[in-house]
Amino acid sequence: MNSMATRYAVVALYVLASLLPGIAHASWADIENEARGQTVYFNAWGGDESTNNYIAWAGKEIKRLADVQLIHVKVADTAEVVQRIEAEKRAGRDKDGSVDLVWINGENFKRLKSEHLLLGPWAEQLPNWQYVDTSKPVRQDFSVPTDGLEAPWGEARLTFLAYRNKVPSPPESPQDLLAFAQKHPGRVTYPKPPAFHGTTFLKQLLLTLAPAPQDLKQPTTPEALARNLPALWAYLDRLHPFLWREGKAFPTSAAQMTRMLADGELLISITFNPNEGANLVAQHRVPPGIYGFGFRSGMIGNVHFLAIPYNAKSSAAAKVVANFMLSPRAQAHKADPTVWGDATVLTVSALSPAQADFEKLTAGAQAGAIPTLSEPDASWTEALENAWLARYGSGN
């Protein structure tokens, strides 16, 4: 190759690297240096006091350790953040955006990814990625590959709650749950869809009962629905007569069910946090003796993530924040039921006591190793809710 051709090749590679920031990676030390003095506007749901307090604690630690200012922009619905990022794109605001970091998963991530509105890949380049438990669904978000565009922050998994003195041997399969309900009529139920926990309970059953579970990883089709929903309806038709109020009415939420559990009206409640029992005991909201359990074949779960918009003003500092959130110390503090009780995405067995102390996740936490089943494709949620409401929704 002659000198002129070589010069053009070098220029071309330089231009390509500048256009595709994921190709040429700065060292972590460079990123930390760039981050110093920056402010990160972290858009995250602000509806829970424990979560807000944890983010405030993390902000103080990040300021002390990295000289990064973390400002929690409390939002009621992450879809509003997505719309703001989209609006900035339409207005040509391709840098200095208003969002530096966003707490996200599911349909909101799918939307931003499909519209190329996220920075990355960067997540697996974080130093603390080494501690992540990759056997958990940390590389898929509601069946959508994350492709390094978001870093895992915590794990949620459908979990049943009961009192050990009343339910010493918990149901470990849908068939066991049916037999339990038949033995204890009126003491079992689930929230009415489209309440989140009710819909998730339906998805749990569908994942376990569907004759063609591979269909659930793809967008719904009339054929896929016809193949899989009859097994769910057959099961629910048998279960409903033994539910609270004979399945003619349903609680409006998981919180209502947990109150009914504490009052003795129900024997089993439901949550999407495997540490919820420990949280409730630690917060003195229920008496000791509550515990979590799940089906031995697995329980539906997902991971919630942190993502950086493509036009973030402080992207280096946002990476520093995400890396801190993945640190064993930050994950252990978050998992503490007296703090937040959010399940970790780290491989706890690989962490030395000097790195993290997860010993507080004891009384009331879900016992035993329960596999996590990945969420179906997001399109199944609405399809399942509509079908359930058409078939059973004439009650309250």
XYZ file of N, CA and C in Angstrom, residues 187-373:
561
model
N -59.087 -19.602 50.750
C -57.906 -19.056 51.404
C -56.775 -18.760 50.427
N -57.047 -18.889 49.131
C -56.059 -18.628 48.082
C -56.703 -17.720 47.042
N -55.922 -16.845 46.425
C -56.429 -16.012 45.336
C -55.244 -15.392 44.615
N -55.529 -14.462 43.717
C -54.480 -13.668 43.060
C -55.094 -12.339 42.639
N -54.275 -11.297 42.464
C -54.827 -9.985 42.096
C -55.463 -10.027 40.701
N -56.485 -9.213 40.550
C -57.201 -9.185 39.280
C -56.362 -8.498 38.205
N -56.073 -9.182 37.107
C -55.419 -8.502 35.978
C -56.306 -7.365 35.480
N -55.728 -6.261 34.987
C -54.314 -6.069 34.643
C -53.421 -5.575 35.778
N -53.811 -5.735 37.045
C -52.869 -5.444 38.122
C -51.596 -6.240 37.869
N -50.453 -5.586 38.073
C -49.176 -6.169 37.676
C -48.969 -7.581 38.212
N -49.202 -7.778 39.510
C -48.936 -9.083 40.100
C -49.914 -10.145 39.601
N -51.141 -9.725 39.292
C -52.095 -10.672 38.737
C -51.682 -11.132 37.352
N -51.283 -10.191 36.505
C -50.823 -10.554 35.164
C -49.573 -11.412 35.243
N -48.667 -11.088 36.166
C -47.443 -11.875 36.295
C -47.751 -13.288 36.766
N -48.734 -13.442 37.650
C -49.165 -14.782 38.066
C -49.660 -15.580 36.860
N -50.434 -14.946 35.982
C -50.892 -15.635 34.773
C -49.721 -16.044 33.889
N -48.740 -15.140 33.739
C -47.566 -15.474 32.927
C -46.780 -16.621 33.550
N -46.715 -16.646 34.886
C -46.042 -17.755 35.577
C -46.715 -19.075 35.239
N -48.022 -19.118 35.350
C -48.749 -20.346 35.026
C -48.558 -20.731 33.566
N -48.612 -19.733 32.683
C -48.481 -20.016 31.259
C -47.105 -20.591 30.937
N -46.047 -20.039 31.554
C -44.707 -20.564 31.324
C -44.596 -22.015 31.750
N -45.339 -22.391 32.783
C -45.261 -23.748 33.321
C -46.178 -24.708 32.586
N -47.328 -24.224 32.131
C -48.351 -25.099 31.563
C -48.393 -25.130 30.040
N -47.816 -24.128 29.385
C -47.943 -24.015 27.923
C -47.378 -25.248 27.221
N -48.116 -25.823 26.267
C -47.588 -26.966 25.521
C -46.486 -26.585 24.544
N -46.407 -25.311 24.163
C -45.354 -24.852 23.240
C -44.688 -23.618 23.842
N -43.913 -23.793 24.935
C -43.352 -22.616 25.637
C -42.406 -21.795 24.776
N -41.862 -22.384 23.718
C -40.973 -21.608 22.833
C -41.729 -20.476 22.157
N -43.042 -20.600 22.025
C -43.844 -19.534 21.431
C -43.787 -18.253 22.260
N -43.582 -18.402 23.562
C -43.652 -17.249 24.454
C -42.464 -16.316 24.286
N -41.409 -16.774 23.642
C -40.236 -15.935 23.417
C -40.371 -15.071 22.168
N -41.452 -15.260 21.441
C -41.683 -14.521 20.209
C -42.932 -13.664 20.343
N -43.080 -12.632 19.507
C -44.327 -11.857 19.518
C -45.538 -12.759 19.296
N -46.637 -12.388 19.902
C -47.835 -13.214 19.807
C -48.358 -13.275 18.375
N -48.956 -14.403 18.080
C -49.711 -14.594 16.844
C -51.001 -15.301 17.219
N -52.039 -15.216 16.388
C -53.263 -15.958 16.695
C -53.006 -17.449 16.868
N -52.089 -17.988 16.070
C -51.789 -19.414 16.154
C -51.125 -19.758 17.484
N -50.179 -18.903 17.930
C -49.486 -19.158 19.197
C -50.453 -19.070 20.374
N -51.354 -18.102 20.334
C -52.346 -17.987 21.395
C -53.250 -19.214 21.426
N -53.667 -19.671 20.263
C -54.551 -20.839 20.192
C -53.850 -22.103 20.665
N -52.533 -22.175 20.484
C -51.785 -23.355 20.917
C -51.625 -23.407 22.436
N -51.493 -22.243 23.072
C -51.043 -22.220 24.464
C -52.085 -21.811 25.498
N -53.014 -20.929 25.147
C -53.947 -20.441 26.155
C -54.946 -21.487 26.655
N -55.402 -22.431 25.833
C -56.362 -23.405 26.368
C -55.869 -24.159 27.600
N -54.571 -24.450 27.682
C -54.047 -25.142 28.872
C -54.178 -24.261 30.110
N -53.976 -22.960 29.948
C -54.129 -22.034 31.074
C -55.583 -21.944 31.501
N -56.495 -21.817 30.532
C -57.916 -21.711 30.880
C -58.402 -22.991 31.559
N -57.946 -24.143 31.102
C -58.363 -25.402 31.722
C -57.942 -25.445 33.187
N -56.735 -24.962 33.463
C -56.254 -24.941 34.842
C -57.055 -23.957 35.687
N -57.248 -22.732 35.178
C -57.971 -21.726 35.948
C -59.432 -22.118 36.165
N -60.039 -22.791 35.194
C -61.422 -23.242 35.366
C -61.538 -24.200 36.544
N -60.491 -24.985 36.775
C -60.486 -25.906 37.920
C -60.146 -25.172 39.219
N -59.272 -24.151 39.135
C -58.810 -23.455 40.333
C -59.833 -22.475 40.882
N -60.477 -21.706 40.027
C -61.299 -20.580 40.460
C -62.401 -20.934 41.460
N -63.099 -22.054 41.336
C -64.157 -22.344 42.315
C -63.661 -22.475 43.752
N -62.355 -22.702 43.929
C -61.797 -22.879 45.271
C -61.078 -21.634 45.785
N -61.099 -20.567 44.996
C -60.430 -19.337 45.402
C -61.291 -18.532 46.363
N -60.698 -17.483 46.914
C -61.425 -16.495 47.712
C -62.623 -15.989 46.904
N -63.780 -15.981 47.536
C -65.042 -15.576 46.895
C -65.314 -16.401 45.631
N -64.846 -17.641 45.661
C -65.091 -18.615 44.586
C -64.641 -18.114 43.223
N -63.609 -17.243 43.215
C -63.088 -16.761 41.951
C -64.028 -15.832 41.209
N -65.039 -15.319 41.907
C -65.974 -14.377 41.273
C -65.579 -12.928 41.541
N -64.616 -12.739 42.402
C -64.043 -11.430 42.698
C -62.588 -11.654 43.081
N -61.779 -10.627 42.906
C -60.345 -10.752 43.132
C -59.830 -9.512 43.852
N -58.789 -9.644 44.667
C -58.159 -8.466 45.257
C -57.639 -7.539 44.164
N -57.508 -6.278 44.506
C -57.049 -5.305 43.510
C -55.529 -5.232 43.418
N -54.814 -5.762 44.421
C -53.368 -5.620 44.423
C -52.729 -6.677 45.301
N -51.406 -6.832 45.123
C -50.636 -7.715 45.999
C -50.603 -7.158 47.422
N -50.565 -5.827 47.561
C -50.550 -5.226 48.894
C -51.810 -5.597 49.673
N -52.957 -5.607 48.990
C -54.196 -6.019 49.652
C -54.111 -7.475 50.081
N -53.531 -8.317 49.231
C -53.383 -9.730 49.576
C -52.499 -9.918 50.807
N -51.423 -9.152 50.895
C -50.524 -9.292 52.038
C -51.205 -8.845 53.323
N -52.045 -7.821 53.243
C -52.840 -7.430 54.427
C -53.796 -8.554 54.807
N -54.400 -9.187 53.816
C -55.313 -10.302 54.084
C -54.552 -11.494 54.657
N -53.309 -11.679 54.235
C -52.464 -12.729 54.795
C -52.182 -12.447 56.265
N -51.811 -11.202 56.570
C -51.503 -10.826 57.957
C -52.729 -10.948 58.846
N -53.918 -10.701 58.283
C -55.161 -10.786 59.046
C -55.678 -12.214 59.173
N -55.045 -13.155 58.470
C -55.476 -14.547 58.536
C -56.547 -14.923 57.536
N -56.955 -13.963 56.687
C -58.009 -14.263 55.713
C -57.479 -15.141 54.589
N -56.218 -14.955 54.213
C -55.577 -15.778 53.201
C -54.427 -16.562 53.816
N -54.079 -17.665 53.177
C -52.927 -18.458 53.598
C -51.694 -18.172 52.751
N -51.890 -17.608 51.566
C -50.788 -17.344 50.648
C -50.974 -15.960 50.034
N -49.901 -15.182 49.988
C -49.902 -13.920 49.266
C -48.856 -13.998 48.161
N -48.623 -12.869 47.523
C -47.766 -12.858 46.346
C -46.972 -11.549 46.310
N -45.771 -11.609 45.785
C -44.928 -10.422 45.658
C -44.015 -10.616 44.458
N -43.343 -9.546 44.047
C -42.359 -9.665 42.977
C -40.963 -9.367 43.513
N -40.806 -9.524 44.828
C -39.515 -9.329 45.468
C -39.227 -10.538 46.340
N -38.230 -11.362 46.003
C -37.963 -12.562 46.807
C -37.552 -12.250 48.238
N -37.210 -11.000 48.529
C -36.859 -10.601 49.893
C -38.000 -9.893 50.620
N -39.177 -9.893 50.031
C -40.280 -9.118 50.601
C -40.632 -9.556 52.016
N -40.616 -10.868 52.275
C -40.926 -11.339 53.620
C -39.971 -10.768 54.646
N -38.667 -10.796 54.307
C -37.667 -10.222 55.199
C -37.889 -8.729 55.381
N -38.247 -8.042 54.301
C -38.518 -6.603 54.389
C -39.659 -6.316 55.358
N -40.747 -7.073 55.216
C -41.931 -6.829 56.041
C -41.640 -7.065 57.518
N -40.876 -8.120 57.810
C -40.516 -8.399 59.201
C -39.610 -7.292 59.742
N -38.604 -6.901 58.949
C -37.654 -5.878 59.390
C -38.342 -4.545 59.638
N -39.395 -4.257 58.867
C -40.124 -2.996 59.008
C -41.276 -3.105 60.000
N -41.378 -4.263 60.681
C -42.400 -4.501 61.709
C -43.821 -4.349 61.152
N -43.972 -4.712 59.882
C -45.305 -4.639 59.268
C -46.054 -5.953 59.380
N -45.338 -7.040 59.626
C -45.948 -8.343 59.859
C -45.154 -9.023 60.962
N -45.766 -9.968 61.686
C -45.018 -10.688 62.725
C -44.021 -11.658 62.108
N -43.003 -12.051 62.845
C -42.035 -13.029 62.347
C -42.718 -14.349 61.984
N -42.038 -15.113 61.170
C -42.574 -16.411 60.759
C -42.983 -16.463 59.308
N -43.030 -15.303 58.640
C -43.373 -15.279 57.222
C -42.168 -15.738 56.412
N -42.420 -16.399 55.299
C -41.325 -16.852 54.445
C -41.776 -16.837 52.991
N -40.800 -16.871 52.088
C -41.096 -16.889 50.673
C -40.802 -18.246 50.074
N -41.555 -18.601 49.016
C -41.323 -19.877 48.334
C -41.744 -19.751 46.881
N -41.420 -20.756 46.095
C -41.768 -20.748 44.680
C -41.872 -22.151 44.139
N -42.291 -22.241 42.885
C -42.372 -23.542 42.228
C -40.968 -24.083 41.996
N -40.782 -25.373 42.182
C -39.435 -25.952 42.054
C -38.918 -25.888 40.619
N -39.808 -25.784 39.633
C -39.376 -25.686 38.233
C -38.906 -24.285 37.871
N -39.158 -23.303 38.769
C -38.730 -21.936 38.523
C -39.873 -20.950 38.635
N -39.507 -19.703 38.877
C -40.479 -18.625 38.978
C -40.085 -17.512 38.024
N -41.089 -16.886 37.447
C -40.845 -15.832 36.474
C -40.135 -14.654 37.140
N -39.143 -14.128 36.466
C -38.404 -13.013 37.033
C -37.799 -12.155 35.942
N -37.307 -11.027 36.350
C -36.595 -10.171 35.412
C -35.587 -9.334 36.177
N -34.784 -8.658 35.439
C -33.774 -7.782 36.003
C -34.135 -6.355 35.631
N -33.932 -5.444 36.568
C -34.079 -4.029 36.210
C -32.697 -3.434 36.021
N -32.599 -2.441 35.164
C -31.328 -2.005 34.609
C -31.132 -0.494 34.736
N -29.899 -0.077 34.464
C -29.538 1.322 34.316
C -29.032 1.539 32.892
N -29.557 2.547 32.217
C -29.159 2.834 30.836
C -28.777 4.306 30.710
N -27.954 4.590 29.704
C -27.475 5.949 29.433
C -28.006 6.388 28.066
N -28.758 7.472 27.991
C -29.237 7.941 26.685
C -28.073 8.323 25.769
N -28.331 8.261 24.482
C -27.296 8.547 23.484
C -26.755 9.968 23.598
N -27.576 10.896 24.112
C -27.184 12.307 24.148
C -26.887 12.791 25.558
N -26.549 11.874 26.472
C -26.272 12.258 27.856
C -25.135 13.273 27.924
N -25.319 14.276 28.753
C -24.288 15.297 28.916
C -23.098 14.766 29.703
N -23.355 13.905 30.674
C -22.302 13.402 31.570
C -22.219 11.888 31.479
N -21.928 11.379 30.291
C -21.925 9.932 30.094
C -20.812 9.246 30.874
N -19.651 9.889 31.001
C -18.559 9.281 31.776
C -18.976 9.123 33.234
N -19.553 10.163 33.813
C -19.985 10.092 35.205
C -21.132 9.097 35.368
N -21.997 8.974 34.361
C -23.084 7.999 34.429
C -22.527 6.581 34.509
N -21.448 6.310 33.784
C -20.803 4.990 33.862
C -20.209 4.764 35.248
N -19.618 5.797 35.819
C -19.063 5.688 37.173
C -20.171 5.372 38.177
N -21.311 6.025 38.039
C -22.445 5.751 38.922
C -22.908 4.302 38.759
N -23.078 3.859 37.514
C -23.529 2.489 37.263
C -22.550 1.477 37.829
N -21.258 1.779 37.708
C -20.247 0.866 38.237
C -20.335 0.782 39.755
N -20.552 1.932 40.429
C -20.726 1.907 41.878
C -21.960 1.099 42.259
N -23.054 1.269 41.517
C -24.286 0.547 41.831
C -24.102 -0.967 41.717
N -23.101 -1.402 40.933
C -22.809 -2.828 40.788
C -21.779 -3.319 41.792
N -21.216 -2.457 42.589
C -20.187 -2.879 43.524
C -20.790 -3.781 44.594
N -20.023 -4.743 45.100
C -20.550 -5.610 46.161
C -21.079 -4.836 47.359
N -20.401 -3.768 47.737
C -20.858 -2.993 48.895
C -22.210 -2.344 48.634
N -22.359 -1.720 47.469
C -23.626 -1.059 47.151
C -24.752 -2.072 46.982
N -24.451 -3.214 46.371
C -25.466 -4.253 46.190
C -25.890 -4.853 47.527
N -24.931 -5.047 48.432
C -25.269 -5.594 49.742
C -26.128 -4.613 50.531
N -25.787 -3.329 50.471
C -26.575 -2.315 51.188
C -27.993 -2.272 50.631
N -28.125 -2.367 49.316
C -29.442 -2.333 48.679
C -30.266 -3.573 49.043
N -29.588 -4.718 49.187
C -30.286 -5.961 49.495
C -30.700 -6.065 50.957
N -30.136 -5.238 51.820
C -30.489 -5.236 53.236
C -31.981 -4.927 53.385
N -32.762 -5.820 54.010
C -34.211 -5.581 54.111
C -34.570 -4.358 54.936
N -33.660 -3.877 55.770
C -33.950 -2.651 56.522
C -33.665 -1.409 55.699
N -33.047 -1.585 54.525
C -32.727 -0.458 53.644
C -33.691 -0.426 52.465
N -33.636 -1.461 51.611
C -34.518 -1.564 50.453
C -34.995 -2.999 50.285
N -34.050 -3.951 50.374
C -34.413 -5.349 50.209
C -34.508 -5.778 48.770
N -33.838 -5.070 47.861
C -33.853 -5.410 46.441
C -32.807 -6.490 46.172
N -33.204 -7.570 45.509
C -32.322 -8.714 45.323
C -31.127 -8.370 44.443
N -29.992 -8.923 44.770
C -28.761 -8.612 44.065
C -28.664 -9.330 42.724
N -27.885 -8.746 41.807
C -27.581 -9.391 40.525
C -26.176 -9.974 40.537
N -25.532 -9.981 41.696
C -24.174 -10.497 41.794
C -24.169 -11.975 42.180
N -23.043 -12.636 41.934
C -22.847 -14.018 42.353
C -22.376 -13.994 43.801
N -23.305 -14.104 44.727
C -22.992 -13.928 46.142
C -21.970 -14.951 46.616
N -22.071 -16.192 46.126
C -21.164 -17.243 46.595
C -19.716 -16.964 46.221
N -19.501 -16.103 45.227
C -18.134 -15.805 44.787
C -17.549 -14.592 45.488
N -18.338 -13.931 46.341
C -17.869 -12.730 47.006
C -17.273 -13.082 48.362
N -16.133 -12.528 48.664
C -15.521 -12.749 49.969
C -16.210 -11.859 50.991
N -16.197 -12.251 52.267
C -16.827 -11.405 53.298
C -16.271 -9.986 53.317
N -15.020 -9.823 52.897
C -14.441 -8.479 52.884
C -15.068 -7.599 51.808
N -15.642 -8.222 50.767
C -16.239 -7.451 49.679
C -17.691 -7.101 49.961
N -18.424 -8.003 50.555
C -19.840 -7.742 50.790
C -20.378 -8.658 51.873
N -21.347 -8.177 52.602
C -21.970 -8.958 53.664
C -23.456 -9.062 53.344
N -23.872 -10.245 52.888
C -25.273 -10.451 52.535
C -25.996 -11.252 53.624
N -25.456 -11.300 54.827
C -26.007 -12.152 55.864
C -27.361 -11.666 56.375
N -27.717 -10.420 56.104
C -28.985 -9.904 56.615
C -30.181 -10.407 55.823
N -29.928 -11.116 54.715
C -31.029 -11.623 53.896
C -31.468 -12.977 54.427
N -31.930 -13.032 55.654
C -32.236 -14.322 56.254
C -33.723 -14.444 56.535
N -34.165 -14.024 57.718
C -35.540 -14.279 58.128
C -36.544 -13.678 57.158
N -37.307 -14.541 56.525
C -38.341 -14.086 55.608
C -37.934 -14.055 54.160
N -36.652 -14.184 53.843
C -36.234 -14.214 52.448
C -36.612 -15.554 51.839
N -36.743 -15.568 50.521
C -37.117 -16.807 49.849
C -36.062 -17.876 50.102
N -36.497 -19.008 50.573
C -35.575 -20.083 50.919
C -35.319 -20.969 49.705
N -34.086 -21.505 49.642
C -33.769 -22.455 48.586
C -33.438 -21.790 47.271
N -32.831 -22.568 46.405
C -32.434 -22.064 45.093
C -33.595 -22.264 44.123
N -34.255 -21.187 43.762
C -35.382 -21.230 42.833
C -34.900 -20.683 41.493
N -34.952 -21.477 40.424
C -34.529 -20.952 39.122
C -35.396 -19.769 38.698
N -34.783 -18.859 37.971
C -35.503 -17.703 37.432
C -35.888 -17.981 35.995
N -37.175 -17.895 35.691
C -37.680 -18.074 34.339
C -37.796 -16.720 33.666
